[in-house]
Amino acid sequence: MDFGLTDEQQQLREEVRRFAENEIKPVATEYDVEEKYPYDVMDAAAEMGLIAPHIPVEYGGIGYNSVESAILTEELFAADPGIGLCISSAGFGAEALIEFGTEDQKERILPEVANGDAIMGSAISEPQAGSDVTAVETRAEKDGDEWVINGNKMWITNGSVGDYFVILCETDPEVEDRYSGYSQILVESDRDGFEADKITGKLGIRASDTAELILDDVRVPEENLIGQRGMGFLQLMQFFDETRTAVAAQGVGIAKGAAERALEYAEERQQFDRPIGDFQAIRHKLAEMHTNTEAARWLTYRSAWAVEHESGDLTALASMAKEFASRIAVDAANEAVQIHGGAGFVNDHDVERLYRDAKITQIYEGTTEIQKNIVARELFDEGF
């Protein structure tokens, strides 16, 4: 067993860390407070090749594997989860095109996304459909050689800044099989009837754009169907293992950022004529934070390895990694605030933001409770 990173992977970590130090950290509080999208940082990230790096080389991307993508995500989120999510989510939905899209769809859209000229989004959740994906009510009906789409999508990342959205729709409501009858359809945001309503007042990840999508008789050509009609749900299930591994990497990054900032503060903050890092209570907190972060990191890397090798235990590993890393992120951010004391309760220090940002990792891409259900299902070898 080899637990070391390759020279290229270590170089990637160092380059992303430098980028985060120079481009993200100095402006993170500004974008968080103003809840605005960091277009300037996104341009810089595109120049570095950090936008949708999983896109294959033949379509303008770098073609990073899941382990390398996890390393990149970890470093971005250690700097700032809000801006980190903007960068790592710019290619949301590209997986569907890469795996199931037509050659025309790939050649037309993926290069734009990879070079930073376009932003994608994946629209699944609805006001009444969260954990239960099969409860979506957005309907797509054929009218000649077009699809006519009606419905609402909720909590959509990049909703008001995106150019292309992969939208899960019900296309065959008469089908009895609960998991059939759904399709993924590509929708351009400049279509008539497409509206995005930006959501503000979020607890965390405020730089990242979130919106409700309203689709009112939106017409797209039939060739915007992604893959086979009626297979949308099963297509999504194939990618949840990858996206949950990515959220695990986000959690590792947040925990890493919190643990590093807590250690730095403990070395600087003086009480009773010595650094608070001299006190055993603080040392125990730091030891536990760093130990848990390391454990979460390697569970996440194990899941990322399983993605690349199509391991039979991937689904369980992805849910284990997502649940554990998100929990460690919340715990580490909490302890970082505690170590900072009153100073950690205001945004003069990054830990206040990390504390708010951490919580979302236990909610999106499947809640903590859903992840435990999946692990248990895999243990008992049950189906959906």
Short mmCIF file of C-alpha atoms in Angstrom, two decimals:
data_model
loop_
_atom_site.label_atom_id
_atom_site.label_comp_id
_atom_site.label_asym_id
_atom_site.label_seq_id
_atom_site.Cartn_x
_atom_site.Cartn_y
_atom_site.Cartn_z
CA MET A 1 0.00 0.00 0.00
CA ASP A 2 1.32 3.41 -1.01
CA PHE A 3 0.12 6.31 1.12
CA GLY A 4 2.33 8.90 -0.55
CA LEU A 5 1.36 11.44 -3.17
CA THR A 6 3.19 11.50 -6.47
CA ASP A 7 5.54 14.38 -7.19
CA GLU A 8 2.92 15.81 -9.55
CA GLN A 9 0.19 15.59 -6.92
CA GLN A 10 2.38 17.24 -4.31
CA GLN A 11 3.20 20.00 -6.78
CA LEU A 12 -0.52 20.45 -7.46
CA ARG A 13 -1.17 20.86 -3.74
CA GLU A 14 1.56 23.47 -3.40
CA GLU A 15 0.43 25.43 -6.46
CA VAL A 16 -3.20 25.52 -5.36
CA ARG A 17 -2.15 26.53 -1.86
CA ARG A 18 -0.12 29.45 -3.24
CA PHE A 19 -3.05 30.49 -5.42
CA ALA A 20 -5.37 30.37 -2.41
CA GLU A 21 -2.99 32.41 -0.27
CA ASN A 22 -2.56 35.08 -2.92
CA GLU A 23 -5.96 35.26 -4.62
CA ILE A 24 -8.58 33.93 -2.18
CA LYS A 25 -7.66 34.68 1.41
CA PRO A 26 -7.16 38.45 0.99
CA VAL A 27 -10.69 38.94 -0.38
CA ALA A 28 -12.64 36.12 1.31
CA THR A 29 -14.27 38.27 3.99
CA GLU A 30 -15.32 40.90 1.44
CA TYR A 31 -17.16 38.42 -0.76
CA ASP A 32 -18.72 36.72 2.25
CA VAL A 33 -20.06 39.94 3.76
CA GLU A 34 -21.36 41.29 0.46
CA GLU A 35 -22.68 37.89 -0.72
CA LYS A 36 -21.32 38.52 -4.20
CA TYR A 37 -19.88 36.20 -6.80
CA PRO A 38 -16.06 36.47 -7.16
CA TYR A 39 -15.74 36.97 -10.91
CA ASP A 40 -12.18 38.33 -10.64
CA VAL A 41 -11.02 35.32 -8.65
CA MET A 42 -12.77 33.02 -11.10
CA ASP A 43 -10.84 34.60 -13.97
CA ALA A 44 -7.58 34.01 -12.12
CA ALA A 45 -8.60 30.43 -11.37
CA ALA A 46 -9.38 29.83 -15.03
CA GLU A 47 -5.89 31.03 -15.98
CA MET A 48 -4.49 28.49 -13.51
CA GLY A 49 -6.56 25.68 -15.01
CA LEU A 50 -8.55 25.20 -11.80
CA ILE A 51 -12.00 25.45 -13.38
CA ALA A 52 -13.63 22.05 -13.99
CA PRO A 53 -10.27 20.25 -14.06
CA HIS A 54 -12.04 16.88 -14.39
CA ILE A 55 -13.01 17.73 -17.98
CA PRO A 56 -10.94 15.54 -20.34
CA VAL A 57 -8.01 17.06 -22.19
CA GLU A 58 -9.66 16.54 -25.58
CA TYR A 59 -12.41 18.96 -24.52
CA GLY A 60 -10.11 21.64 -23.14
CA GLY A 61 -9.76 20.42 -19.56
CA ILE A 62 -6.82 19.07 -17.59
CA GLY A 63 -8.30 15.65 -16.97
CA TYR A 64 -7.54 15.37 -13.27
CA ASN A 65 -8.54 12.11 -11.61
CA SER A 66 -10.63 11.97 -8.45
CA VAL A 67 -7.67 11.95 -6.07
CA GLU A 68 -6.17 15.03 -7.72
CA SER A 69 -9.55 16.75 -7.70
CA ALA A 70 -9.86 15.97 -3.98
CA ILE A 71 -6.45 17.55 -3.32
CA LEU A 72 -7.44 20.65 -5.25
CA THR A 73 -10.77 20.95 -3.44
CA GLU A 74 -9.17 20.46 -0.04
CA GLU A 75 -6.74 23.33 -0.54
CA LEU A 76 -9.40 25.69 -1.92
CA PHE A 77 -11.76 25.02 0.98
CA ALA A 78 -8.97 25.35 3.54
CA ALA A 79 -8.57 28.93 2.30
CA ASP A 80 -12.27 29.80 2.00
CA PRO A 81 -15.23 27.48 1.42
CA GLY A 82 -17.39 30.13 -0.26
CA ILE A 83 -14.95 31.04 -3.01
CA GLY A 84 -13.66 27.48 -3.03
CA LEU A 85 -17.15 26.27 -3.92
CA CYS A 86 -17.43 28.86 -6.71
CA ILE A 87 -14.30 27.43 -8.32
CA SER A 88 -15.02 23.75 -7.72
CA SER A 89 -18.67 24.01 -8.78
CA ALA A 90 -18.20 25.86 -12.07
CA GLY A 91 -18.43 22.54 -13.88
CA PHE A 92 -21.42 21.08 -12.00
CA GLY A 93 -23.29 18.91 -14.47
CA ALA A 94 -20.32 18.42 -16.77
CA GLU A 95 -20.11 14.82 -15.56
CA ALA A 96 -23.42 14.06 -17.23
CA LEU A 97 -22.19 15.44 -20.53
CA ILE A 98 -18.85 13.63 -20.29
CA GLU A 99 -20.49 10.28 -19.62
CA PHE A 100 -23.79 10.46 -21.50
CA GLY A 101 -23.71 13.51 -23.75
CA THR A 102 -23.50 13.52 -27.52
CA GLU A 103 -20.29 14.52 -29.21
CA ASP A 104 -21.93 17.76 -30.30
CA GLN A 105 -22.93 18.58 -26.71
CA LYS A 106 -19.40 17.89 -25.47
CA GLU A 107 -17.63 19.88 -28.18
CA ARG A 108 -20.04 22.80 -27.88
CA ILE A 109 -20.09 23.23 -24.11
CA LEU A 110 -17.20 21.57 -22.28
CA PRO A 111 -14.39 23.75 -23.73
CA GLU A 112 -16.31 26.89 -22.73
CA VAL A 113 -16.60 25.65 -19.17
CA ALA A 114 -13.01 24.45 -18.93
CA ASN A 115 -11.56 27.80 -20.00
CA GLY A 116 -13.84 29.82 -17.73
CA ASP A 117 -16.06 31.33 -20.42
CA ALA A 118 -19.19 29.57 -19.15
CA ILE A 119 -20.56 28.28 -15.86
CA MET A 120 -22.65 25.14 -15.44
CA GLY A 121 -25.15 24.00 -12.83
CA SER A 122 -26.99 20.83 -11.90
CA ALA A 123 -30.66 21.31 -11.03
CA ILE A 124 -32.19 18.45 -9.06
CA SER A 125 -33.78 19.66 -5.80
CA GLU A 126 -37.20 21.29 -5.71
CA PRO A 127 -39.20 23.04 -2.97
CA GLN A 128 -40.85 19.72 -2.04
CA ALA A 129 -38.13 17.32 -3.28
CA GLY A 130 -34.81 17.13 -1.47
CA SER A 131 -33.59 13.77 -0.23
CA ASP A 132 -36.33 12.02 -2.22
CA VAL A 133 -35.14 12.62 -5.78
CA THR A 134 -38.10 10.70 -7.21
CA ALA A 135 -40.46 13.37 -5.86
CA VAL A 136 -39.43 15.95 -8.48
CA GLU A 137 -42.36 17.47 -10.32
CA THR A 138 -40.63 19.53 -12.99
CA ARG A 139 -42.17 18.20 -16.20
CA ALA A 140 -40.73 18.06 -19.71
CA GLU A 141 -43.16 17.25 -22.52
CA LYS A 142 -42.41 16.71 -26.18
CA ASP A 143 -43.94 19.16 -28.64
CA GLY A 144 -42.76 18.30 -32.11
CA ASP A 145 -38.97 18.47 -32.12
CA GLU A 146 -38.79 20.41 -28.83
CA TRP A 147 -39.03 19.77 -25.12
CA VAL A 148 -41.31 22.11 -23.16
CA ILE A 149 -40.24 22.36 -19.52
CA ASN A 150 -42.27 23.63 -16.57
CA GLY A 151 -41.39 23.57 -12.89
CA ASN A 152 -39.27 25.01 -10.08
CA LYS A 153 -35.82 24.03 -8.88
CA MET A 154 -34.56 25.06 -5.45
CA TRP A 155 -31.16 25.62 -3.80
CA ILE A 156 -29.37 25.50 -7.13
CA THR A 157 -25.66 26.32 -7.01
CA ASN A 158 -24.69 28.86 -9.70
CA GLY A 159 -28.40 29.42 -10.31
CA SER A 160 -28.24 33.14 -11.17
CA VAL A 161 -24.75 33.16 -12.72
CA GLY A 162 -24.83 29.93 -14.73
CA ASP A 163 -25.02 29.61 -18.50
CA TYR A 164 -25.96 25.93 -18.82
CA PHE A 165 -28.00 23.72 -16.50
CA VAL A 166 -28.50 19.98 -16.47
CA ILE A 167 -32.08 19.73 -15.26
CA LEU A 168 -33.73 16.58 -13.95
CA CYS A 169 -37.28 16.39 -15.34
CA GLU A 170 -40.11 13.92 -15.32
CA THR A 171 -40.59 12.91 -18.95
CA ASP A 172 -42.58 9.68 -18.63
CA PRO A 173 -45.02 9.97 -15.70
CA GLU A 174 -47.00 6.92 -16.77
CA VAL A 175 -44.07 4.56 -16.11
CA GLU A 176 -44.74 2.38 -13.04
CA ASP A 177 -41.11 1.84 -12.08
CA ARG A 178 -40.35 4.44 -9.42
CA TYR A 179 -36.83 5.00 -10.73
CA SER A 180 -37.68 5.34 -14.41
CA GLY A 181 -39.51 8.10 -16.20
CA TYR A 182 -36.97 10.83 -15.42
CA SER A 183 -34.56 12.41 -17.87
CA GLN A 184 -31.77 14.96 -17.76
CA ILE A 185 -32.10 17.81 -20.20
CA LEU A 186 -29.63 20.57 -20.96
CA VAL A 187 -31.13 24.07 -20.64
CA GLU A 188 -29.41 27.32 -21.55
CA SER A 189 -30.15 30.15 -19.13
CA ASP A 190 -30.92 32.63 -21.92
CA ARG A 191 -33.99 30.65 -23.05
CA ASP A 192 -37.35 32.39 -22.91
CA GLY A 193 -39.23 31.41 -19.76
CA PHE A 194 -36.08 30.73 -17.72
CA GLU A 195 -35.79 32.82 -14.56
CA ALA A 196 -33.36 32.66 -11.64
CA ASP A 197 -34.12 34.22 -8.25
CA LYS A 198 -30.95 34.60 -6.16
CA ILE A 199 -31.20 33.35 -2.56
CA THR A 200 -29.53 35.57 0.05
CA GLY A 201 -29.22 35.44 3.81
CA LYS A 202 -27.50 32.05 3.84
CA LEU A 203 -25.72 30.87 6.98
CA GLY A 204 -22.50 30.24 5.07
CA ILE A 205 -20.80 29.85 1.68
CA ARG A 206 -22.14 33.28 0.88
CA ALA A 207 -19.80 33.99 -2.03
CA SER A 208 -21.24 30.98 -3.82
CA ASP A 209 -24.34 31.75 -5.83
CA THR A 210 -27.54 29.90 -4.88
CA ALA A 211 -30.90 30.46 -6.55
CA GLU A 212 -34.38 29.20 -7.24
CA LEU A 213 -34.98 28.41 -10.89
CA ILE A 214 -38.39 29.02 -12.43
CA LEU A 215 -39.08 27.30 -15.75
CA ASP A 216 -42.21 28.55 -17.47
CA ASP A 217 -42.78 26.88 -20.84
CA VAL A 218 -39.06 26.80 -21.51
CA ARG A 219 -38.46 25.32 -24.95
CA VAL A 220 -35.26 23.51 -25.90
CA PRO A 221 -34.52 21.34 -28.95
CA GLU A 222 -34.93 17.58 -28.58
CA GLU A 223 -31.18 17.13 -29.03
CA ASN A 224 -30.70 18.76 -25.60
CA LEU A 225 -31.74 15.45 -24.03
CA ILE A 226 -28.72 13.98 -22.25
CA GLY A 227 -28.34 10.27 -22.84
CA GLN A 228 -31.33 7.98 -23.00
CA ARG A 229 -34.85 9.17 -22.22
CA GLY A 230 -36.15 7.85 -18.92
CA MET A 231 -32.69 7.10 -17.50
CA GLY A 232 -32.09 10.38 -15.67
CA PHE A 233 -32.43 9.00 -12.15
CA LEU A 234 -30.02 6.14 -12.80
CA GLN A 235 -27.59 8.55 -14.46
CA LEU A 236 -27.62 10.68 -11.32
CA MET A 237 -27.02 7.74 -9.01
CA GLN A 238 -23.86 6.96 -10.94
CA PHE A 239 -22.42 10.36 -10.11
CA PHE A 240 -23.49 10.72 -6.48
CA ASP A 241 -20.54 8.59 -5.38
CA GLU A 242 -18.23 11.08 -7.09
CA THR A 243 -19.97 14.20 -5.83
CA ARG A 244 -20.15 12.88 -2.27
CA THR A 245 -16.45 12.16 -2.40
CA ALA A 246 -15.98 15.76 -3.52
CA VAL A 247 -18.00 17.05 -0.54
CA ALA A 248 -15.87 14.87 1.73
CA ALA A 249 -12.84 16.69 0.32
CA GLN A 250 -14.58 19.98 1.10
CA GLY A 251 -15.01 18.84 4.69
CA VAL A 252 -11.35 17.88 4.93
CA GLY A 253 -10.39 21.30 3.62
CA ILE A 254 -12.55 23.13 6.15
CA ALA A 255 -11.18 20.99 9.00
CA LYS A 256 -7.64 21.61 7.77
CA GLY A 257 -8.19 25.35 7.57
CA ALA A 258 -9.74 25.46 11.04
CA ALA A 259 -7.01 23.32 12.61
CA GLU A 260 -4.21 25.36 11.05
CA ARG A 261 -5.71 28.68 12.12
CA ALA A 262 -6.34 27.38 15.64
CA LEU A 263 -2.73 26.24 15.97
CA GLU A 264 -1.43 29.56 14.72
CA TYR A 265 -3.62 31.49 17.14
CA ALA A 266 -2.64 29.22 20.06
CA GLU A 267 1.01 30.02 19.41
CA GLU A 268 0.37 33.78 19.35
CA ARG A 269 -2.33 34.42 21.95
CA GLN A 270 -0.92 35.19 25.40
CA GLN A 271 -2.70 34.53 28.69
CA PHE A 272 -1.13 34.31 32.14
CA ASP A 273 2.19 35.44 30.60
CA ARG A 274 2.49 32.56 28.15
CA PRO A 275 0.94 31.32 24.88
CA ILE A 276 -2.37 29.52 25.34
CA GLY A 277 -0.81 26.68 23.36
CA ASP A 278 1.16 25.85 26.49
CA PHE A 279 -2.02 24.76 28.29
CA GLN A 280 -2.96 21.10 28.14
CA ALA A 281 -6.65 21.82 27.48
CA ILE A 282 -5.76 23.68 24.28
CA ARG A 283 -3.15 21.11 23.27
CA HIS A 284 -5.67 18.30 23.56
CA LYS A 285 -8.11 20.18 21.36
CA LEU A 286 -5.45 20.76 18.72
CA ALA A 287 -4.25 17.17 18.85
CA GLU A 288 -7.77 15.87 18.32
CA MET A 289 -8.50 18.34 15.50
CA HIS A 290 -5.39 17.40 13.55
CA THR A 291 -5.84 13.67 14.17
CA ASN A 292 -9.44 13.71 12.98
CA THR A 293 -8.55 15.80 9.95
CA GLU A 294 -5.90 13.28 8.94
CA ALA A 295 -8.34 10.39 9.39
CA ALA A 296 -10.96 12.17 7.28
CA ARG A 297 -8.39 12.95 4.61
CA TRP A 298 -7.38 9.35 4.09
CA LEU A 299 -10.92 8.04 4.13
CA THR A 300 -11.68 10.63 1.46
CA TYR A 301 -8.63 9.66 -0.61
CA ARG A 302 -9.66 6.01 -0.29
CA SER A 303 -13.08 6.91 -1.68
CA ALA A 304 -11.47 8.93 -4.48
CA TRP A 305 -9.25 5.95 -5.33
CA ALA A 306 -12.35 3.75 -5.45
CA VAL A 307 -13.96 6.16 -7.93
CA GLU A 308 -11.02 5.77 -10.29
CA HIS A 309 -10.87 1.99 -9.94
CA GLU A 310 -14.66 1.47 -9.99
CA SER A 311 -14.38 -0.45 -6.75
CA GLY A 312 -17.37 -2.48 -5.64
CA ASP A 313 -17.36 -0.82 -2.23
CA LEU A 314 -17.39 2.71 -3.66
CA THR A 315 -20.95 3.62 -2.68
CA ALA A 316 -20.37 2.72 0.97
CA LEU A 317 -16.97 4.42 1.01
CA ALA A 318 -18.30 7.62 -0.55
CA SER A 319 -21.10 7.89 2.02
CA MET A 320 -18.71 7.03 4.87
CA ALA A 321 -16.27 9.68 3.70
CA LYS A 322 -18.96 12.30 3.20
CA GLU A 323 -20.58 11.69 6.58
CA PHE A 324 -17.32 11.50 8.53
CA ALA A 325 -15.47 14.37 6.87
CA SER A 326 -18.46 16.72 7.15
CA ARG A 327 -18.80 15.87 10.84
CA ILE A 328 -15.10 16.50 11.41
CA ALA A 329 -15.38 19.82 9.56
CA VAL A 330 -18.17 20.99 11.87
CA ASP A 331 -16.33 19.77 14.98
CA ALA A 332 -13.00 21.31 13.97
CA ALA A 333 -14.56 24.68 13.12
CA ASN A 334 -16.39 24.66 16.45
CA GLU A 335 -13.18 23.97 18.38
CA ALA A 336 -11.31 26.60 16.38
CA VAL A 337 -13.82 29.23 17.47
CA GLN A 338 -13.54 27.99 21.05
CA ILE A 339 -9.75 28.32 20.98
CA HIS A 340 -10.06 31.84 19.62
CA GLY A 341 -12.52 32.73 22.38
CA GLY A 342 -14.32 36.04 21.91
CA ALA A 343 -12.06 36.90 18.97
CA GLY A 344 -13.47 33.90 17.10
CA PHE A 345 -17.00 35.22 17.38
CA VAL A 346 -16.44 38.08 14.95
CA ASN A 347 -15.22 38.09 11.38
CA ASP A 348 -11.88 39.64 12.24
CA HIS A 349 -10.75 36.00 12.18
CA ASP A 350 -11.47 33.42 9.51
CA VAL A 351 -12.70 30.80 11.96
CA GLU A 352 -16.02 32.62 12.35
CA ARG A 353 -16.64 32.12 8.63
CA LEU A 354 -15.41 28.52 8.65
CA TYR A 355 -17.80 27.80 11.52
CA ARG A 356 -20.75 28.99 9.42
CA ASP A 357 -19.52 27.43 6.20
CA ALA A 358 -18.92 23.97 7.65
CA LYS A 359 -22.57 23.13 8.28
CA ILE A 360 -23.58 22.91 4.63
CA THR A 361 -21.32 19.90 4.11
CA GLN A 362 -23.71 17.92 6.32
CA ILE A 363 -26.68 18.92 4.16
CA TYR A 364 -25.99 19.11 0.43
CA GLU A 365 -25.31 16.08 -1.77
CA GLY A 366 -27.31 14.03 0.73
CA THR A 367 -27.75 14.78 4.41
CA THR A 368 -25.83 13.03 7.17
CA GLU A 369 -28.88 10.90 7.84
CA ILE A 370 -29.10 9.82 4.20
CA GLN A 371 -25.41 8.85 4.22
CA LYS A 372 -25.95 6.62 7.24
CA ASN A 373 -28.94 5.03 5.52
CA ILE A 374 -26.81 4.31 2.46
CA VAL A 375 -23.99 2.75 4.46
CA ALA A 376 -26.49 0.55 6.30
CA ARG A 377 -28.16 -0.39 3.01
CA GLU A 378 -24.81 -1.44 1.58
CA LEU A 379 -24.03 -3.47 4.69
CA PHE A 380 -27.28 -5.38 4.29
CA ASP A 381 -26.79 -5.61 0.51
CA GLU A 382 -30.13 -3.99 -0.27
CA GLY A 383 -31.11 -2.16 -3.46
CA PHE A 384 -32.33 1.43 -3.78
#
